[in-house]
CSV table of C-alpha atoms in Angstrom, one decimal:
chain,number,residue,atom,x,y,z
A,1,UNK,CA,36.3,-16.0,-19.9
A,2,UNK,CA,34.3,-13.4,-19.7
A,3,UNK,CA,33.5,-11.3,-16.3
A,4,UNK,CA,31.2,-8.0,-15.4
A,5,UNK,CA,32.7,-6.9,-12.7
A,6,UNK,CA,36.7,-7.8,-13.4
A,7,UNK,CA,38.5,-6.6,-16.1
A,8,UNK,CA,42.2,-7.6,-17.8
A,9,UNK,CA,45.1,-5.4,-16.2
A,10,UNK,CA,47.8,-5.1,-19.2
A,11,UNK,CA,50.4,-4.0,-17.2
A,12,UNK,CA,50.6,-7.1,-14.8
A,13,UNK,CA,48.5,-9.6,-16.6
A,14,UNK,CA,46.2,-10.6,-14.0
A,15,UNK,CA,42.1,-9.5,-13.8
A,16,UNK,CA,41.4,-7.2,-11.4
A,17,UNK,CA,38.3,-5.3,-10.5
A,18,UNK,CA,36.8,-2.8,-12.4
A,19,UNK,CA,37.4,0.0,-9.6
A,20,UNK,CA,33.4,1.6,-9.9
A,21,UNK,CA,34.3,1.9,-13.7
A,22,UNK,CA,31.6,0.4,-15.6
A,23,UNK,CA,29.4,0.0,-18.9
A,24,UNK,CA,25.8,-0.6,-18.9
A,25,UNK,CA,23.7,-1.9,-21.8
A,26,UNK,CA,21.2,0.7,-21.9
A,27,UNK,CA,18.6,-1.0,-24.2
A,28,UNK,CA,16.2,-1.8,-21.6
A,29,UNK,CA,16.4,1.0,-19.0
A,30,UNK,CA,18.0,4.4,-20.0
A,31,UNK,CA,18.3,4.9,-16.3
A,32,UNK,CA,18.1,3.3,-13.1
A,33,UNK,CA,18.8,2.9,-9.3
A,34,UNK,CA,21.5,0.0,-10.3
A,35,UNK,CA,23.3,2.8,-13.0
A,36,UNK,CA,23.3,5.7,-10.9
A,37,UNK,CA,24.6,4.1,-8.1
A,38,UNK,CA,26.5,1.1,-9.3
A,39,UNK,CA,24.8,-1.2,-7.5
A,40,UNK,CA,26.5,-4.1,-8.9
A,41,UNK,CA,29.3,-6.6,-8.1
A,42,UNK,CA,30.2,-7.8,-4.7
A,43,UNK,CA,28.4,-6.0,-1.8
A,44,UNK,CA,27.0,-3.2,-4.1
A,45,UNK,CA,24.1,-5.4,-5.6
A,46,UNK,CA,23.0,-6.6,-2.5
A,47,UNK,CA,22.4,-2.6,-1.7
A,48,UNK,CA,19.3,-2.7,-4.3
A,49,UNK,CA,17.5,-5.5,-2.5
A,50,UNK,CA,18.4,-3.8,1.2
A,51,UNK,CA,16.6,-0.3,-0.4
A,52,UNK,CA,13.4,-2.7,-1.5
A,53,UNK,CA,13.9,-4.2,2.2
A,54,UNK,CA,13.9,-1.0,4.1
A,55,UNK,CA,11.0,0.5,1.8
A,56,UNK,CA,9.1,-2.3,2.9
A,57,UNK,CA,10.5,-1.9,6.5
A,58,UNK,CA,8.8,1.6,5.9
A,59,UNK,CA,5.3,0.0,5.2
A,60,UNK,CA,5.7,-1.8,8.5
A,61,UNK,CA,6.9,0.9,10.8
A,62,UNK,CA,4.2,3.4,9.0
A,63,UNK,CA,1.7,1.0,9.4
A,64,UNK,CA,2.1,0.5,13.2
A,65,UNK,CA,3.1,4.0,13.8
A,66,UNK,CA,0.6,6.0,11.9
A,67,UNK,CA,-2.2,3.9,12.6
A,68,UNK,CA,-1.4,4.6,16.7
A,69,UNK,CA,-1.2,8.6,16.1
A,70,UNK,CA,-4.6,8.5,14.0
A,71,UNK,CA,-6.4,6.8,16.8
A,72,UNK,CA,-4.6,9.4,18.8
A,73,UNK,CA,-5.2,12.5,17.4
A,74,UNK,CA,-7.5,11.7,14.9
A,75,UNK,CA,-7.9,10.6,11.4
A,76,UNK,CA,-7.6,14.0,9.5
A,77,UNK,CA,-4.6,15.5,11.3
A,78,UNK,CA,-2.8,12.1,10.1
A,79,UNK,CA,-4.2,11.9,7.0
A,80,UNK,CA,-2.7,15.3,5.9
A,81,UNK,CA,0.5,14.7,7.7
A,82,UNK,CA,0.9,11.7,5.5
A,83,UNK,CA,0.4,12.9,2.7
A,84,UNK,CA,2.8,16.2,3.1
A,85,UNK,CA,5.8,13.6,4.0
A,86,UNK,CA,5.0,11.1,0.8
A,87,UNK,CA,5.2,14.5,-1.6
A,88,UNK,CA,8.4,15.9,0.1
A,89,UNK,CA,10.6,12.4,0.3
A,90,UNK,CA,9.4,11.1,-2.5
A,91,UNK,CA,10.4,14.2,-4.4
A,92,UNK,CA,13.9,14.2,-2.5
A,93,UNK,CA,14.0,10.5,-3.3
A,94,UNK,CA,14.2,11.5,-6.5
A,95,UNK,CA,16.9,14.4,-6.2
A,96,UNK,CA,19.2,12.0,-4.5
A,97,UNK,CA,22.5,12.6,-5.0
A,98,UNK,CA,23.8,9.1,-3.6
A,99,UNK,CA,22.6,5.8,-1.6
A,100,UNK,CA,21.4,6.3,1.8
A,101,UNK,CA,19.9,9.4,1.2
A,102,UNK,CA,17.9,7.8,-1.4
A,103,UNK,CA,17.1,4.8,1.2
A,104,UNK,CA,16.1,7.0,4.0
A,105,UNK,CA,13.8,9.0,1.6
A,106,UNK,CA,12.4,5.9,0.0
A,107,UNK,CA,12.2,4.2,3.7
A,108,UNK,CA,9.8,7.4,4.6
A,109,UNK,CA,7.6,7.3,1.4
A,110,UNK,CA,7.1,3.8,2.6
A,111,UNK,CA,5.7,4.7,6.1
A,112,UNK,CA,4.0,7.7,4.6
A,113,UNK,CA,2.2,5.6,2.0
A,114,UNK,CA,1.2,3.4,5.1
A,115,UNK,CA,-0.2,6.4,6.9
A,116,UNK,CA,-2.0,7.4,3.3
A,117,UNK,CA,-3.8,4.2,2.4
A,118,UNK,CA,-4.3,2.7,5.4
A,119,UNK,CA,-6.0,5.9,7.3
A,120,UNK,CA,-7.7,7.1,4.4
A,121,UNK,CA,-9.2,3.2,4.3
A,122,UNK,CA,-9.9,4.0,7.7
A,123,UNK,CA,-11.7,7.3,7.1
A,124,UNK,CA,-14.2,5.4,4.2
A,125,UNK,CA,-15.0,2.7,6.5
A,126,UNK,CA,-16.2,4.8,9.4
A,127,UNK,CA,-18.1,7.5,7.0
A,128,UNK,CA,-20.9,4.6,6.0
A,129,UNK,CA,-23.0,2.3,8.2
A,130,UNK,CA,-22.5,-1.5,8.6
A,131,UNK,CA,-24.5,-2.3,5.6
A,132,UNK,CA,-22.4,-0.2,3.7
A,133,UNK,CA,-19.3,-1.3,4.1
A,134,UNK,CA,-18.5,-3.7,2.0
A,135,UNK,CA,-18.9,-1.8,-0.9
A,136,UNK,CA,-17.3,1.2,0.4
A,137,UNK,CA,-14.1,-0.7,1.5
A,138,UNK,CA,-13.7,-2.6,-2.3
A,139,UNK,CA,-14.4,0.5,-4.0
A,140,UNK,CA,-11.2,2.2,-2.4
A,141,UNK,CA,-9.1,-1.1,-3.2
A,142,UNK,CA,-10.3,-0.2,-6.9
A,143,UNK,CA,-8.7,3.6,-6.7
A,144,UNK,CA,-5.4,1.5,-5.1
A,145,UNK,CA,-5.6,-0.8,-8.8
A,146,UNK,CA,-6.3,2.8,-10.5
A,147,UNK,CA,-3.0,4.1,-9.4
A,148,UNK,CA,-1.2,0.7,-10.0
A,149,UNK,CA,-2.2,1.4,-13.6
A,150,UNK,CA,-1.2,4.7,-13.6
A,151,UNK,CA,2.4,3.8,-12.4
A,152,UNK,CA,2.7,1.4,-15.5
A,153,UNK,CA,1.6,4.3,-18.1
A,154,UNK,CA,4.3,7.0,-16.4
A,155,UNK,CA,7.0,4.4,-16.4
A,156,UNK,CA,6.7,3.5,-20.0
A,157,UNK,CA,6.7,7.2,-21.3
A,158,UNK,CA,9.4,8.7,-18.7
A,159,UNK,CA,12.7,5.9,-18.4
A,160,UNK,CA,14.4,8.2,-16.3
A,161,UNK,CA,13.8,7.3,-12.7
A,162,UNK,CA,14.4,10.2,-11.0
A,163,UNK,CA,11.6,11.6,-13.5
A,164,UNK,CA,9.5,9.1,-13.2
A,165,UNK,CA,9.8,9.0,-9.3
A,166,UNK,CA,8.8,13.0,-9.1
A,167,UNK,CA,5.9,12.8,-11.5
A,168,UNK,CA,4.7,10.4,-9.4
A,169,UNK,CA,5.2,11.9,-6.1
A,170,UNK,CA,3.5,15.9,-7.4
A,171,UNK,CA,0.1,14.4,-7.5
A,172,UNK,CA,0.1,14.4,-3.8
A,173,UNK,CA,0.1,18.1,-4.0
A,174,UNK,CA,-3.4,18.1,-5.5
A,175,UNK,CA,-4.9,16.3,-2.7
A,176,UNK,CA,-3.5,18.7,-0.3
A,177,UNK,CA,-7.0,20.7,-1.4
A,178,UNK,CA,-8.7,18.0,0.8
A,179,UNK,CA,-7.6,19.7,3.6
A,180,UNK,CA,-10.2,22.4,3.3
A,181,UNK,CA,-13.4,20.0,2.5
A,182,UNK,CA,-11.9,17.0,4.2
A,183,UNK,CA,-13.9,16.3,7.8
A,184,UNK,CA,-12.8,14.6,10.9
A,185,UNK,CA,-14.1,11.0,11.7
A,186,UNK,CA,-17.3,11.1,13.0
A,187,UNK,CA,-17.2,8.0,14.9
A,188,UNK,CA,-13.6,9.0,16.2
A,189,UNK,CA,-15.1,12.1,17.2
A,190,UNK,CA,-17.6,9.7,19.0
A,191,UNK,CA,-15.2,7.3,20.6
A,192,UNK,CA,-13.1,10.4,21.9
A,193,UNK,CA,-16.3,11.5,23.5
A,194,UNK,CA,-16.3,14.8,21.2
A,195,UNK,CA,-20.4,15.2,20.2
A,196,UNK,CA,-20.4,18.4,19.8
A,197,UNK,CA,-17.8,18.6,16.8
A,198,UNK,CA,-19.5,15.7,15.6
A,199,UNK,CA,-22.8,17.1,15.3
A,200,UNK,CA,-21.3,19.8,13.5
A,201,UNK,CA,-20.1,18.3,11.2
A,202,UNK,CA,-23.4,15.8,10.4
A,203,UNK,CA,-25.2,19.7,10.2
A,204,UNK,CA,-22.6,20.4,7.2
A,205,UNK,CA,-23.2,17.2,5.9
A,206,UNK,CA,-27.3,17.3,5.9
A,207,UNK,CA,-27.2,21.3,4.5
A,208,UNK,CA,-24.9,19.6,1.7
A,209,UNK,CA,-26.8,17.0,0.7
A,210,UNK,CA,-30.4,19.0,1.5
A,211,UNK,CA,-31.7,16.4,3.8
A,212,UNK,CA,-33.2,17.3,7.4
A,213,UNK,CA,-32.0,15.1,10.3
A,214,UNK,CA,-34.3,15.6,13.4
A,215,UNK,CA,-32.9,17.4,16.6
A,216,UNK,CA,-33.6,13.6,18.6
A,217,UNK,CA,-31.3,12.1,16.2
A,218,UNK,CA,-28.9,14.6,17.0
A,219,UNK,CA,-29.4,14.3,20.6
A,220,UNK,CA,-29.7,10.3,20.5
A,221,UNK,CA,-25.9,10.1,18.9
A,222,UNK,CA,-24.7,7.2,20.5
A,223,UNK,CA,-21.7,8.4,22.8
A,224,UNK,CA,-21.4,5.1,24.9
A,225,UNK,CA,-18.0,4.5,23.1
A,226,UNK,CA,-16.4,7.5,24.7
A,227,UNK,CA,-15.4,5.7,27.3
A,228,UNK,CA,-13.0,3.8,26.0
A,229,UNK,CA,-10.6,6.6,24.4
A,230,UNK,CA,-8.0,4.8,26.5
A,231,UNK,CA,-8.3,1.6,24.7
A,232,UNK,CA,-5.6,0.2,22.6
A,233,UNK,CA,-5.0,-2.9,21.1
A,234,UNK,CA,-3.7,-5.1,23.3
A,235,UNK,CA,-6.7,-4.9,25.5
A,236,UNK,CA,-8.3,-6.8,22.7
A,237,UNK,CA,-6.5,-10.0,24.2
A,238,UNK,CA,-8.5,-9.6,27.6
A,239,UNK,CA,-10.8,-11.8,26.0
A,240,UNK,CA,-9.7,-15.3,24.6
A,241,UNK,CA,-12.2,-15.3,22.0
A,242,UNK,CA,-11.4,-11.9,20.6
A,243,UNK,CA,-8.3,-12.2,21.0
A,244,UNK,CA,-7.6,-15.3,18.8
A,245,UNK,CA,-9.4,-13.9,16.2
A,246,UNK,CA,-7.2,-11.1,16.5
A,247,UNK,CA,-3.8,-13.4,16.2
A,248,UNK,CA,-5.8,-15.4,13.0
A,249,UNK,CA,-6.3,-11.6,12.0
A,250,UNK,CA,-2.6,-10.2,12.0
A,251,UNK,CA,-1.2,-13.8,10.6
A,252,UNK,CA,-3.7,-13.2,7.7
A,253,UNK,CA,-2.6,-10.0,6.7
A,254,UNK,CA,1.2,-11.4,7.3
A,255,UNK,CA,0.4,-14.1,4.7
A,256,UNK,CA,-1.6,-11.9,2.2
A,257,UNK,CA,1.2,-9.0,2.4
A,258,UNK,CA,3.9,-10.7,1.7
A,259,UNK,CA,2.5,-12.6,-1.2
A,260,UNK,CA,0.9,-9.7,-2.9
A,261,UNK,CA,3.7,-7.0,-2.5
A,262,UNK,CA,6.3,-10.7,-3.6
A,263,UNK,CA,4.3,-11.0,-6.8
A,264,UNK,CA,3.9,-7.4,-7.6
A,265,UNK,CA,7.5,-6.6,-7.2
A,266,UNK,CA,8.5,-9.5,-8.8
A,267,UNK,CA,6.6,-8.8,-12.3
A,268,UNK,CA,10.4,-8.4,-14.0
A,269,UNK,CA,11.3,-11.7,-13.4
A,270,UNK,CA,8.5,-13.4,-14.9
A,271,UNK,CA,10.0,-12.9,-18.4
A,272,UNK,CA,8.6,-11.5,-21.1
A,273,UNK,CA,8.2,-7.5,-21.5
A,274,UNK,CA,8.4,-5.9,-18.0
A,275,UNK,CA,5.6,-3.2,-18.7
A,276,UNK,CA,3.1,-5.5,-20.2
A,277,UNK,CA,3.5,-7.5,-16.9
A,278,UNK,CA,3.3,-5.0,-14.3
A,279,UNK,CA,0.0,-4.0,-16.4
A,280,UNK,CA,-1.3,-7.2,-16.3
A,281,UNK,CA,-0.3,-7.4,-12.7
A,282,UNK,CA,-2.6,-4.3,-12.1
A,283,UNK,CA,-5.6,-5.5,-15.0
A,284,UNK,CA,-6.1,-8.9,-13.0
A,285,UNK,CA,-7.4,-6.9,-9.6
A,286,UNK,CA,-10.3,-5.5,-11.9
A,287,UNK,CA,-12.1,-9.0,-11.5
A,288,UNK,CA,-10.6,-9.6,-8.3
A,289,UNK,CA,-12.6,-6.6,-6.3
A,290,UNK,CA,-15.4,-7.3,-8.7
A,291,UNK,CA,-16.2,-11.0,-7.5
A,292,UNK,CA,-15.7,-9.8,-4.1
A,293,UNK,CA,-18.7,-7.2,-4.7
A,294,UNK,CA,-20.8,-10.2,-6.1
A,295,UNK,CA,-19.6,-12.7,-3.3
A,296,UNK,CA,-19.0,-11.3,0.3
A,297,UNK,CA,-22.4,-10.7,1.0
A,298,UNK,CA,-23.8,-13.9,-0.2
A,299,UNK,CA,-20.9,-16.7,0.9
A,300,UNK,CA,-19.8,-14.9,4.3
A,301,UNK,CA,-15.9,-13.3,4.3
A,302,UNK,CA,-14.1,-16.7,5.8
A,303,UNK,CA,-15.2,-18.7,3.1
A,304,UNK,CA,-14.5,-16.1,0.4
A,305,UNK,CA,-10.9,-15.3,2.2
A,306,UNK,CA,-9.9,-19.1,2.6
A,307,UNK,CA,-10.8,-20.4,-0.7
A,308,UNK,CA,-9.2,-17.9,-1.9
A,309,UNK,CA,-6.0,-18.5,-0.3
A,310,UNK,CA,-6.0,-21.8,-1.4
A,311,UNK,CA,-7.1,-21.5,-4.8
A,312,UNK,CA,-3.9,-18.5,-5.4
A,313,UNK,CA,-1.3,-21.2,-2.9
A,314,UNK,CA,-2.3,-24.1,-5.5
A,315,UNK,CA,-1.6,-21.5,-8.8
A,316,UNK,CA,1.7,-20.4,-7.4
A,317,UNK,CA,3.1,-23.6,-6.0
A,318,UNK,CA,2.2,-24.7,-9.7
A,319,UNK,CA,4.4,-22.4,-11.1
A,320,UNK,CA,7.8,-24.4,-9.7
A,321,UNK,CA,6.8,-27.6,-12.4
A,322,UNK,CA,6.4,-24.6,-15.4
A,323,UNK,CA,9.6,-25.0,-17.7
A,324,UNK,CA,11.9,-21.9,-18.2
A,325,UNK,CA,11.1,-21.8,-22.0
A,326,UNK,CA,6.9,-21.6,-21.0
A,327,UNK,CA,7.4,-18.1,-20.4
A,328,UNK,CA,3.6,-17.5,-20.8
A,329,UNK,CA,2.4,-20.0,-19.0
A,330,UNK,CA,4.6,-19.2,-16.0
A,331,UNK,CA,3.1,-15.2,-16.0
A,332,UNK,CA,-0.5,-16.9,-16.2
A,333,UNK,CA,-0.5,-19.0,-13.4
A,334,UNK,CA,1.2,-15.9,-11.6
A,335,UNK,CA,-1.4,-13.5,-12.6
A,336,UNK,CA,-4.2,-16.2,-11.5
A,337,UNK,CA,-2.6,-16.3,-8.1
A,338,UNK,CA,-2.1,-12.8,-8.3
A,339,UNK,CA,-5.8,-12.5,-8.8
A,340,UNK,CA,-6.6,-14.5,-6.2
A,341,UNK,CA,-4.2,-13.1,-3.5
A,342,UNK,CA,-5.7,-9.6,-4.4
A,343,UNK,CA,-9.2,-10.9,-3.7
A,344,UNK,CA,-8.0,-12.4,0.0
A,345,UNK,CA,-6.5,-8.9,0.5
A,346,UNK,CA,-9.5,-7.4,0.2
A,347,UNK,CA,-11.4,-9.8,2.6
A,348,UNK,CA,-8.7,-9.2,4.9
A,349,UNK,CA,-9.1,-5.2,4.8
A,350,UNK,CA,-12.9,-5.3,5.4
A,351,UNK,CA,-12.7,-8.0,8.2
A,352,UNK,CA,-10.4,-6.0,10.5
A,353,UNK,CA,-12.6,-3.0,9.9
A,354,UNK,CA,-15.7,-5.1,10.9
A,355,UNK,CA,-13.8,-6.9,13.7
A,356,UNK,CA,-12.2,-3.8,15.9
A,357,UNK,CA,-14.3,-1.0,17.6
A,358,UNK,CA,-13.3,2.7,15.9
A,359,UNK,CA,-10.9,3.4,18.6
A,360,UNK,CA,-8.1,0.5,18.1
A,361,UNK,CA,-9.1,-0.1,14.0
């Protein structure tokens, strides 16, 4: 009987473990996490799935964490901050000469990606008016899809990982130009009571794009939110109504997390080449973001978000009945409820923006 992690001990006659000794079929991956560090057999290959779990711990703490500094200090600061700790642990993630330093650095690329995404989200929102938002907040979910695609590309030309997770990581350096160009929040600015850096900037703004704002415009900024620079969240559950929108709020973007990050990291297990599916995975939020640009206007965000929920819940629960050998079938009710789950997480983005005043978005 054949075993991969015990091997025959001639001397006594009796199977015994391979000691950290092994041999990898390297048809698939020339290198990876599970080679490097022999994260097989016994407690090892539960390692791999404890680095995915902390990663995504990362998201979570980053998420929480950088989101309370930006409404802090500001967007910009944050931003920035952000994006120097993605370019410096994801390059050391990939310099990593064993396990836990490769965890920690992944777990901070997590939290810094949080503090990336979610700011910068943030920042778009609050730099259009009401009207505008919509479009404003799918058009950065496309950029997200545009760097999905992007990964797929530098992973099937560079199959060393610790290549592939630096090439990723030097882009960051490029947007590091932002800093020079990139303004403050003008409704932060606002909410922190802060009109005169505000105007400022809106005087840049106007030269730039040759367009004259009258002085009572200036003057007439609304600065009526600058006294709540002490709010924070949970303030938000002073009021019933508000606040159980809030809870339906934070389950939602439980739900629509965990489902979209499940299917997206779980591409390999669909069967099937593993770079033709994480493609896919990335080509079906193209129509996603582009029926919500057709649809949230004109059938309201709820109805939009719950059907579909429902209609990428059904898709997925149909996938249990799919037989092993219908490999195809299995990745294209995956990729519908992939679709689907992307489109819900889009609703849920612009709703909390629309839902929570600047200073506790």
């Amino acid at each position: 009987m054949w075993s991969q992690c015990l091997r025959f001990d001639n001397t006594t006659g009796a199977t015994i473990s391979c000691g950290g000794e092994y041999v990898y079929d390297k048809r698939k991956y020339e290198s990876s996490t599970f080679i490097d560090f022999n994260l097989v057999c016994e407690e090892r290959k539960m390692m791999h799935s404890h680095a995915q779990a902390l990663f995504m711990a990362g998201i979570l703490l980053g998420s929480i964490g950088f989101g309370d500094l930006s409404d802090r200090f500001g967007r910009r600061p944050v931003f920035f901050l952000s994006l120097v700790l993605q370019v410096v642990f994801g390059i050391l993630a990939g310099l990593a000469p064993e396990y836990f330093t490769f965890v920690i650095a992944r777990m901070v690329v997590g939290a810094s990606t949080s503090g990336i995404f979610l700011v910068g989200f943030v920042i778009a929102m609050e730099m259009v008016g009401p009207t505008k938002r919509m479009v404003a907040g799918v058009v950065c979910q496309y950029f997200f899809t545009a760097g999905y695609f992007i990964t797929a590309i530098f992973a099937y030309f560079i199959r060393d990982w610790r290549m592939l997770q630096i090439a990723l990581s030097l882009p960051g350096l490029v947007f590091l130009s932002y800093y020079w160009f990139f303004p403050e929040s003008i409704r932060w600015l606002l909410a922190r009571g802060r009109k005169e850096e505000a105007v400022e900037i809106l005087r840049k703004v106007a030269k730039e794009n040759k367009v004259t704002i009258p002085e009572e415009m200036y003057e007439g900024l609304c600065s009526e939110e600058s006294s709540k620079a002490g709010t924070n969240i949970l303030q938000v559950f002073r009021y019933p109504r508000l606040g159980l929108r809030a809870v339906n709020i934070f389950f939602s973007w439980f739900v629509n997390s965990g489902v979209y990050y499940g299917l997206s990291l779980n591409t390999s297990n669909l069967g099937g080449n593993d770079y033709l599916n994480f493609a896919i995975s990335g080509a079906v939020e193209i129509p996603a973001y582009a029926f919500l640009l057709f649809s949230l206007n004109r059938l309201g965000r709820k109805a939009v978000l719950c059907g579909c929920m429902l209609a990428g819940g059904f898709a997925m629960s149909a996938c249990a009945f799919i037989p092993d050998d219908s490999t195809w079938l299995l990745i294209t009710l995956s990729m519908i409820g992939k679709c689907c789950i992307t489109a819900s997480y889009g609703v849920i983005y612009i709703l909390t923006a629309e839902n929570f005043p600047t200073v506790v978005r």
